[in-house]
């Protein structure tokens, strides 16, 4: 375990996860857990940057853990933990705040988007979100961070902050690299393929949630927006709807885009959408069943979290005490 490179990622336990989160995040983690020393956290501290219902946040935290495991993330191989269980995240975030400029944070795309969507609550945490994310990654000296395309800017900032600290106070942090997957790095909304599929989209018909039942999944795919013409061809510029469906199909059927194109050669849009829907529903059913089974065993889930928090605290604590020393905090 010790000589493996460290890999870090996280998901916020907000709303219901979509197949975008599954494809863009969890599914990739499955292969990665074999070759890296992986830390996968449940980012509940990030979640509260947007107002949450406390009871729901609690429930979704456990549900996300159950989902990680149901998808095949192995708690024996990876460190699975809840962000708020490891105080070092907030502590390092504070130090890193002093290495981050307000202007940089104001320019972040996600901050601008979320400020528009939550205009009544543009809180400091929302603006500080990328610094907390940098703290997450840097605490574990992670070399790699697998995330979707939408997190590219946050990863750049984490690298900048790490380098800035290293330059000011001698090398301390590993400068992390993003791992961006090619196919499925961005699954788009079924109703508006120019937007990414999101957990918090206004129109729930555009997103396939991992909790959707078979009928709902198929109905949503049947209603998915396609493009003019009738050819099933991968061309995101002129056929964004069809290309998005082809990407989804290729990931869920484990086929290349070219294979998917030839499979649907001459098939009408209606049958194509039905086939994509059925493939996704078939693939999700066992995951949903396993998640429900795990959620009924809270004791087991708590054991996983306790073990995860202990391990995470150990690694994170080592980095934090280095940082405190370098920054000049008096130690007793
Ligand atoms: P929200 O809509 O509430 O902002 P989100 O759906 O963007 O949330 P996050 O918790 O911010 O979800 O992201 C979790 C992970 O899923 C990240 O690695 C992100 O890059 C990935 N991800 C999110 N949406 C998509 C998508 N449509 N396609 C591919 N990956 C995605
Ligand atoms: N902001 C991330 C979730 C997240 C994360 C991280 C991802 C929080 N901390 C550290 C990678 C590394 C998102 O996916 N929306």
CSV table of C-alpha atoms and ligand atoms in Angstrom, one decimal:
chain,number,residue,atom,x,y,z
A,1,UNK,CA,0.0,0.0,0.0
A,2,UNK,CA,2.7,2.4,1.0
A,3,UNK,CA,4.5,2.6,-2.4
A,4,UNK,CA,1.3,3.3,-4.3
A,5,UNK,CA,0.6,6.8,-5.5
A,6,UNK,CA,-2.1,8.6,-3.6
A,7,UNK,CA,-5.4,9.5,-5.3
A,8,UNK,CA,-8.1,11.6,-3.8
A,9,UNK,CA,-11.7,12.4,-4.8
A,10,UNK,CA,-15.0,13.4,-3.2
A,11,UNK,CA,-18.7,13.9,-3.9
A,12,UNK,CA,-21.1,16.2,-2.0
A,13,UNK,CA,-24.0,14.4,-0.3
A,14,UNK,CA,-26.5,16.8,-1.8
A,15,UNK,CA,-29.6,16.0,-3.8
A,16,UNK,CA,-29.8,12.7,-5.6
A,17,UNK,CA,-26.8,11.6,-7.6
A,18,UNK,CA,-27.3,11.5,-11.4
A,19,UNK,CA,-25.8,9.1,-13.9
A,20,UNK,CA,-23.5,12.1,-14.6
A,21,UNK,CA,-22.0,11.7,-11.2
A,22,UNK,CA,-21.8,8.0,-11.6
A,23,UNK,CA,-20.1,8.1,-15.0
A,24,UNK,CA,-18.0,11.1,-14.3
A,25,UNK,CA,-16.8,10.0,-10.8
A,26,UNK,CA,-17.7,6.7,-9.2
A,27,UNK,CA,-17.4,4.4,-12.2
A,28,UNK,CA,-13.9,5.6,-12.8
A,29,UNK,CA,-12.9,5.1,-9.2
A,30,UNK,CA,-13.6,1.4,-9.6
A,31,UNK,CA,-10.5,0.7,-11.7
A,32,UNK,CA,-8.4,3.2,-9.9
A,33,UNK,CA,-8.8,1.6,-6.5
A,34,UNK,CA,-6.7,-1.4,-7.7
A,35,UNK,CA,-3.6,0.7,-8.5
A,36,UNK,CA,-3.6,3.6,-6.2
A,37,UNK,CA,-3.8,4.4,-2.5
A,38,UNK,CA,-7.3,5.9,-2.7
A,39,UNK,CA,-9.1,8.3,-0.4
A,40,UNK,CA,-12.8,8.9,-1.3
A,41,UNK,CA,-14.7,11.3,0.9
A,42,UNK,CA,-18.2,12.5,1.4
A,43,UNK,CA,-17.9,16.3,1.2
A,44,UNK,CA,-20.5,17.4,3.7
A,45,UNK,CA,-18.6,20.5,4.5
A,46,UNK,CA,-18.8,21.6,0.9
A,47,UNK,CA,-22.5,20.7,0.9
A,48,UNK,CA,-23.5,23.3,3.4
A,49,UNK,CA,-22.2,26.1,1.2
A,50,UNK,CA,-25.8,25.8,-0.1
A,51,UNK,CA,-28.6,25.6,2.5
A,52,UNK,CA,-29.4,22.0,3.4
A,53,UNK,CA,-32.1,20.4,5.4
A,54,UNK,CA,-30.2,18.9,8.4
A,55,UNK,CA,-32.1,15.7,8.6
A,56,UNK,CA,-31.7,15.1,4.8
A,57,UNK,CA,-28.0,15.9,4.9
A,58,UNK,CA,-27.5,13.3,7.6
A,59,UNK,CA,-29.5,10.7,5.6
A,60,UNK,CA,-27.8,11.5,2.3
A,61,UNK,CA,-24.4,11.2,3.9
A,62,UNK,CA,-25.1,7.6,4.7
A,63,UNK,CA,-26.9,7.0,1.4
A,64,UNK,CA,-23.8,8.2,-0.5
A,65,UNK,CA,-21.5,5.9,1.5
A,66,UNK,CA,-23.9,3.0,0.7
A,67,UNK,CA,-23.8,4.0,-2.9
A,68,UNK,CA,-20.0,4.1,-3.1
A,69,UNK,CA,-19.9,0.5,-1.7
A,70,UNK,CA,-22.9,-0.7,-3.8
A,71,UNK,CA,-21.0,0.5,-6.9
A,72,UNK,CA,-18.1,-1.6,-6.0
A,73,UNK,CA,-15.8,0.8,-4.1
A,74,UNK,CA,-14.2,-1.5,-1.6
A,75,UNK,CA,-13.7,-0.1,1.9
A,76,UNK,CA,-11.0,-2.7,2.5
A,77,UNK,CA,-9.0,-1.2,-0.3
A,78,UNK,CA,-9.9,2.5,0.0
A,79,UNK,CA,-10.3,5.0,2.7
A,80,UNK,CA,-13.9,6.0,2.7
A,81,UNK,CA,-14.8,8.8,5.2
A,82,UNK,CA,-16.9,11.8,5.9
A,83,UNK,CA,-15.1,15.1,5.5
A,84,UNK,CA,-16.4,16.7,8.8
A,85,UNK,CA,-15.0,13.7,10.7
A,86,UNK,CA,-11.5,15.0,10.0
A,87,UNK,CA,-11.0,18.4,11.6
A,88,UNK,CA,-7.8,19.0,9.6
A,89,UNK,CA,-9.9,19.9,6.6
A,90,UNK,CA,-11.2,23.1,8.2
A,91,UNK,CA,-7.9,23.8,9.8
A,92,UNK,CA,-5.8,23.6,6.6
A,93,UNK,CA,-8.5,25.5,4.8
A,94,UNK,CA,-7.9,28.4,7.1
A,95,UNK,CA,-4.2,28.5,6.5
A,96,UNK,CA,-4.7,28.2,2.7
A,97,UNK,CA,-7.1,31.0,2.8
A,98,UNK,CA,-4.2,33.2,3.5
A,99,UNK,CA,-2.5,32.0,0.3
A,100,UNK,CA,-5.5,32.7,-1.8
A,101,UNK,CA,-6.7,36.0,-3.3
A,102,UNK,CA,-10.2,37.2,-3.2
A,103,UNK,CA,-10.1,38.1,-6.9
A,104,UNK,CA,-9.2,34.5,-7.8
A,105,UNK,CA,-12.3,33.2,-6.0
A,106,UNK,CA,-14.6,35.8,-7.5
A,107,UNK,CA,-13.6,34.7,-10.9
A,108,UNK,CA,-14.5,31.0,-10.4
A,109,UNK,CA,-17.2,29.8,-12.8
A,110,UNK,CA,-18.9,27.7,-10.2
A,111,UNK,CA,-19.0,30.5,-7.7
A,112,UNK,CA,-20.5,32.8,-10.3
A,113,UNK,CA,-23.1,30.2,-11.4
A,114,UNK,CA,-24.1,29.3,-7.8
A,115,UNK,CA,-24.3,33.0,-6.9
A,116,UNK,CA,-26.9,33.4,-9.6
A,117,UNK,CA,-28.8,30.3,-8.6
A,118,UNK,CA,-28.7,31.1,-4.8
A,119,UNK,CA,-28.8,34.9,-4.9
A,120,UNK,CA,-30.4,35.0,-1.5
A,121,UNK,CA,-27.4,33.2,0.1
A,122,UNK,CA,-24.1,34.2,-1.4
A,123,UNK,CA,-22.2,33.2,1.8
A,124,UNK,CA,-18.4,33.2,2.4
A,125,UNK,CA,-18.4,29.4,2.3
A,126,UNK,CA,-19.6,29.4,-1.2
A,127,UNK,CA,-16.8,31.6,-2.2
A,128,UNK,CA,-14.3,29.6,-0.2
A,129,UNK,CA,-15.4,26.3,-1.7
A,130,UNK,CA,-12.3,25.9,-3.9
A,131,UNK,CA,-9.9,26.5,-1.0
A,132,UNK,CA,-11.6,23.8,1.1
A,133,UNK,CA,-11.3,21.5,-1.9
A,134,UNK,CA,-7.6,22.4,-2.1
A,135,UNK,CA,-7.2,21.5,1.6
A,136,UNK,CA,-9.0,18.2,1.0
A,137,UNK,CA,-6.5,17.2,-1.7
A,138,UNK,CA,-3.3,18.6,-0.3
A,139,UNK,CA,-3.8,17.1,3.2
A,140,UNK,CA,-3.4,13.6,1.7
A,141,UNK,CA,-0.5,14.6,-0.6
A,142,UNK,CA,-2.6,13.3,-3.4
A,143,UNK,CA,-0.9,13.0,-6.8
A,144,UNK,CA,-4.0,12.4,-8.8
A,145,UNK,CA,-7.6,13.7,-8.5
A,146,UNK,CA,-10.1,12.1,-10.8
A,147,UNK,CA,-13.0,14.5,-11.4
A,148,UNK,CA,-15.4,15.6,-14.1
A,149,UNK,CA,-14.6,18.4,-16.6
A,150,UNK,CA,-16.6,20.8,-14.4
A,151,UNK,CA,-13.9,20.6,-11.7
A,152,UNK,CA,-11.0,21.5,-13.9
A,153,UNK,CA,-10.8,25.1,-12.7
A,154,UNK,CA,-11.0,24.1,-9.0
A,155,UNK,CA,-8.1,21.7,-9.6
A,156,UNK,CA,-6.0,24.4,-11.2
A,157,UNK,CA,-6.5,26.6,-8.2
A,158,UNK,CA,-5.5,23.8,-5.9
A,159,UNK,CA,-2.3,23.5,-7.8
A,160,UNK,CA,-1.7,27.2,-7.7
A,161,UNK,CA,-2.2,27.3,-4.0
A,162,UNK,CA,0.1,24.3,-3.4
A,163,UNK,CA,2.8,25.9,-5.5
A,164,UNK,CA,2.4,29.2,-3.8
A,165,UNK,CA,2.8,27.7,-0.4
A,166,UNK,CA,5.7,25.5,-1.5
A,167,UNK,CA,7.5,28.5,-3.0
A,168,UNK,CA,6.9,30.7,0.1
A,169,UNK,CA,7.8,28.1,2.7
A,170,UNK,CA,9.8,25.3,1.2
A,171,UNK,CA,8.2,22.3,-0.5
A,172,UNK,CA,5.4,20.9,1.6
A,173,UNK,CA,2.6,19.8,-0.7
A,174,UNK,CA,2.5,17.4,-3.6
A,175,UNK,CA,1.2,19.4,-6.5
A,176,UNK,CA,-1.9,17.4,-7.7
A,177,UNK,CA,-2.8,16.5,-11.2
A,178,UNK,CA,-6.4,16.1,-12.4
A,179,UNK,CA,-7.4,12.9,-14.1
A,180,UNK,CA,-10.1,13.8,-16.6
A,181,UNK,CA,-11.8,10.9,-18.3
A,182,UNK,CA,-12.4,11.2,-22.0
A,183,UNK,CA,-15.7,9.4,-22.6
A,184,UNK,CA,-18.4,10.4,-20.2
A,185,UNK,CA,-16.3,13.2,-18.6
A,186,UNK,CA,-19.4,15.3,-19.3
A,187,UNK,CA,-22.8,13.8,-19.5
A,188,UNK,CA,-25.3,16.4,-20.6
A,189,UNK,CA,-28.9,17.2,-19.7
A,190,UNK,CA,-31.4,15.1,-21.6
A,191,UNK,CA,-33.7,18.1,-22.1
A,192,UNK,CA,-31.0,20.7,-22.8
A,193,UNK,CA,-27.8,19.0,-24.1
A,194,UNK,CA,-25.9,22.2,-24.0
A,195,UNK,CA,-25.8,22.0,-20.2
A,196,UNK,CA,-24.2,19.4,-18.0
A,197,UNK,CA,-26.6,16.9,-16.3
A,198,UNK,CA,-26.8,18.1,-12.7
A,199,UNK,CA,-28.2,16.9,-9.4
A,200,UNK,CA,-29.8,20.3,-8.9
A,201,UNK,CA,-31.2,21.0,-12.3
A,202,UNK,CA,-34.6,22.7,-12.4
A,203,UNK,CA,-36.2,20.3,-14.8
A,204,UNK,CA,-35.9,16.7,-13.3
A,205,UNK,CA,-36.7,15.2,-16.7
A,206,UNK,CA,-33.3,16.2,-17.9
A,207,UNK,CA,-31.5,14.2,-15.3
A,208,UNK,CA,-31.4,10.5,-14.6
A,209,UNK,CA,-31.1,10.0,-10.9
A,210,UNK,CA,-29.5,6.8,-9.5
A,211,UNK,CA,-32.7,6.4,-7.4
A,212,UNK,CA,-35.0,6.5,-10.5
A,213,UNK,CA,-37.0,3.3,-11.1
A,214,UNK,CA,-37.0,1.5,-14.4
A,215,UNK,CA,-40.1,3.1,-15.8
A,216,UNK,CA,-39.0,6.6,-14.9
A,217,UNK,CA,-35.6,6.0,-16.5
A,218,UNK,CA,-37.2,4.7,-19.7
A,219,UNK,CA,-39.7,7.5,-19.8
A,220,UNK,CA,-37.1,10.2,-19.4
A,221,UNK,CA,-34.9,8.7,-22.2
A,222,UNK,CA,-38.0,8.4,-24.5
A,223,UNK,CA,-38.5,12.2,-23.9
A,224,UNK,CA,-34.9,13.1,-24.4
A,225,UNK,CA,-34.3,15.9,-26.9
A,226,UNK,CA,-32.7,14.7,-30.2
A,227,UNK,CA,-31.6,16.7,-33.1
A,228,UNK,CA,-32.8,17.4,-36.7
A,229,UNK,CA,-32.0,14.7,-39.2
A,230,UNK,CA,-32.4,11.0,-38.5
A,231,UNK,CA,-28.9,9.7,-38.4
A,232,UNK,CA,-27.4,8.3,-35.2
A,233,UNK,CA,-23.9,9.8,-35.4
A,234,UNK,CA,-21.5,11.1,-32.8
A,235,UNK,CA,-21.1,14.8,-33.6
A,236,UNK,CA,-21.4,17.0,-30.5
A,237,UNK,CA,-21.4,20.2,-32.5
A,238,UNK,CA,-24.2,19.6,-34.8
A,239,UNK,CA,-25.9,16.7,-33.0
A,240,UNK,CA,-25.5,17.4,-29.3
A,241,UNK,CA,-28.6,15.4,-28.2
A,242,UNK,CA,-27.8,12.2,-30.1
A,243,UNK,CA,-24.1,12.5,-29.2
A,244,UNK,CA,-24.9,12.7,-25.5
A,245,UNK,CA,-27.1,9.6,-25.8
A,246,UNK,CA,-24.4,7.8,-27.6
A,247,UNK,CA,-21.9,8.6,-24.9
A,248,UNK,CA,-24.3,7.4,-22.2
A,249,UNK,CA,-24.9,4.2,-24.1
A,250,UNK,CA,-21.3,3.6,-24.8
A,251,UNK,CA,-20.4,3.9,-21.1
A,252,UNK,CA,-23.4,1.8,-19.8
A,253,UNK,CA,-23.0,-0.9,-22.5
A,254,UNK,CA,-19.2,-0.9,-22.2
A,255,UNK,CA,-18.9,-0.3,-26.0
A,256,UNK,CA,-16.9,2.2,-27.9
A,257,UNK,CA,-18.7,5.1,-29.6
A,258,UNK,CA,-17.9,3.6,-33.0
A,259,UNK,CA,-19.4,0.3,-32.0
A,260,UNK,CA,-22.5,2.1,-30.7
A,261,UNK,CA,-22.8,4.0,-33.9
A,262,UNK,CA,-22.7,0.9,-36.1
A,263,UNK,CA,-25.1,-0.9,-33.8
A,264,UNK,CA,-27.7,1.8,-34.3
A,265,UNK,CA,-27.0,2.4,-38.0
A,266,UNK,CA,-30.4,2.8,-39.6
A,267,UNK,CA,-32.4,2.6,-36.4
A,268,UNK,CA,-35.0,5.3,-35.7
A,269,UNK,CA,-34.6,7.8,-32.9
A,270,UNK,CA,-37.5,6.3,-30.9
A,271,UNK,CA,-36.0,2.8,-30.8
A,272,UNK,CA,-32.6,4.2,-30.1
A,273,UNK,CA,-33.8,6.1,-27.1
A,274,UNK,CA,-35.6,3.1,-25.8
A,275,UNK,CA,-32.5,1.0,-26.1
A,276,UNK,CA,-30.4,3.5,-24.3
A,277,UNK,CA,-33.0,3.7,-21.5
A,278,UNK,CA,-33.2,-0.1,-21.1
A,279,UNK,CA,-29.4,-0.4,-21.0
A,280,UNK,CA,-29.1,2.2,-18.3
A,281,UNK,CA,-32.0,0.7,-16.2
A,282,UNK,CA,-30.5,-2.8,-16.5
A,283,UNK,CA,-27.2,-1.6,-15.3
A,284,UNK,CA,-28.5,0.5,-12.4
A,285,UNK,CA,-31.0,-2.1,-10.9
A,286,UNK,CA,-28.4,-4.3,-9.1
A,287,UNK,CA,-26.6,-1.2,-7.7
A,288,UNK,CA,-29.9,0.1,-6.3
A,289,UNK,CA,-30.7,-3.2,-4.7
A,290,UNK,CA,-27.3,-3.4,-3.1
A,291,UNK,CA,-27.5,0.1,-1.8
A,292,UNK,CA,-30.9,-0.6,-0.2
A,293,UNK,CA,-29.4,-3.7,1.5
A,294,UNK,CA,-26.5,-1.8,2.8
A,295,UNK,CA,-28.6,1.1,4.1
A,296,UNK,CA,-30.5,-1.4,6.3
A,297,UNK,CA,-27.2,-2.3,8.0
A,298,UNK,CA,-26.3,1.0,9.7
A,299,UNK,CA,-23.9,-0.7,12.1
A,300,UNK,CA,-21.7,-1.9,9.2
A,301,UNK,CA,-21.8,1.5,7.6
A,302,UNK,CA,-20.7,3.2,10.8
A,303,UNK,CA,-17.9,0.7,11.2
A,304,UNK,CA,-16.6,1.6,7.8
A,305,UNK,CA,-16.8,5.4,8.6
A,306,UNK,CA,-15.1,5.0,11.9
A,307,UNK,CA,-12.2,3.1,10.3
A,308,UNK,CA,-12.1,5.6,7.4
A,309,UNK,CA,-12.0,8.6,9.7
A,310,UNK,CA,-9.2,7.1,11.8
A,311,UNK,CA,-7.0,6.4,8.8
A,312,UNK,CA,-7.8,9.8,7.2
A,313,UNK,CA,-7.0,11.7,10.5
A,314,UNK,CA,-3.6,10.0,10.7
A,315,UNK,CA,-2.6,11.0,7.2
A,316,UNK,CA,-4.1,14.5,7.3
A,317,UNK,CA,-2.7,15.1,10.8
A,318,UNK,CA,0.8,14.5,9.5
A,319,UNK,CA,0.5,17.2,6.8
A,320,UNK,CA,-1.2,19.7,9.0
A,321,UNK,CA,1.5,19.6,11.7
A,322,UNK,CA,4.1,20.1,9.0
A,323,UNK,CA,2.2,23.1,7.8
A,324,UNK,CA,1.7,24.5,11.3
A,325,UNK,CA,5.5,24.2,11.9
A,326,UNK,CA,6.4,25.9,8.6
A,327,UNK,CA,3.9,28.7,9.1
A,328,UNK,CA,5.3,29.6,12.5
A,329,UNK,CA,2.6,28.4,14.8
A,330,UNK,CA,4.1,28.0,18.3
A,331,UNK,CA,4.0,24.4,19.3
A,332,UNK,CA,4.0,23.0,22.8
B,1,LIG,P1,-24.7,20.2,-8.3
B,1,LIG,O1,-25.5,20.0,-9.4
B,1,LIG,O2,-25.4,20.1,-7.0
B,1,LIG,O3,-23.7,21.3,-8.3
B,1,LIG,P2,-23.1,18.1,-9.4
B,1,LIG,O4,-24.1,17.2,-10.0
B,1,LIG,O5,-22.2,18.9,-10.2
B,1,LIG,O6,-23.8,18.9,-8.2
B,1,LIG,P3,-20.9,17.3,-7.6
B,1,LIG,O7,-21.1,16.8,-6.2
B,1,LIG,O8,-20.5,18.8,-7.7
B,1,LIG,O9,-22.2,17.1,-8.5
B,1,LIG,O10,-19.9,16.5,-8.4
B,1,LIG,C1,-19.5,15.1,-8.1
B,1,LIG,C2,-18.6,14.5,-9.2
B,1,LIG,O11,-19.4,14.2,-10.3
B,1,LIG,C3,-17.5,15.5,-9.7
B,1,LIG,O12,-16.4,14.7,-10.0
B,1,LIG,C4,-18.1,16.0,-11.0
B,1,LIG,O13,-17.1,16.3,-11.9
B,1,LIG,C5,-18.9,14.8,-11.5
B,1,LIG,N1,-20.0,15.2,-12.4
B,1,LIG,C6,-21.0,16.0,-12.0
B,1,LIG,N2,-21.9,16.2,-13.0
B,1,LIG,C7,-21.3,15.5,-14.1
B,1,LIG,C8,-21.7,15.3,-15.4
B,1,LIG,N3,-22.9,15.8,-15.9
B,1,LIG,N4,-21.0,14.5,-16.2
B,1,LIG,C9,-19.8,14.0,-15.8
B,1,LIG,N5,-19.4,14.1,-14.5
B,1,LIG,C10,-20.1,14.9,-13.7
B,2,LIG,N1,-16.2,20.0,-5.5
B,2,LIG,C1,-16.2,18.6,-5.9
B,2,LIG,C2,-16.3,17.7,-4.7
B,2,LIG,C3,-15.1,17.7,-4.0
B,2,LIG,C4,-13.8,17.2,-4.5
B,2,LIG,C5,-12.9,17.4,-3.4
B,2,LIG,C6,-13.4,16.5,-5.6
B,2,LIG,C7,-14.9,18.2,-2.8
B,2,LIG,N2,-13.6,18.0,-2.4
B,2,LIG,C8,-11.6,17.1,-3.5
B,2,LIG,C9,-12.1,16.2,-5.7
B,2,LIG,C10,-11.2,16.4,-4.7
B,2,LIG,C11,-17.2,18.2,-6.9
B,2,LIG,O1,-17.1,17.2,-7.4
B,2,LIG,N3,-18.2,19.0,-7.1
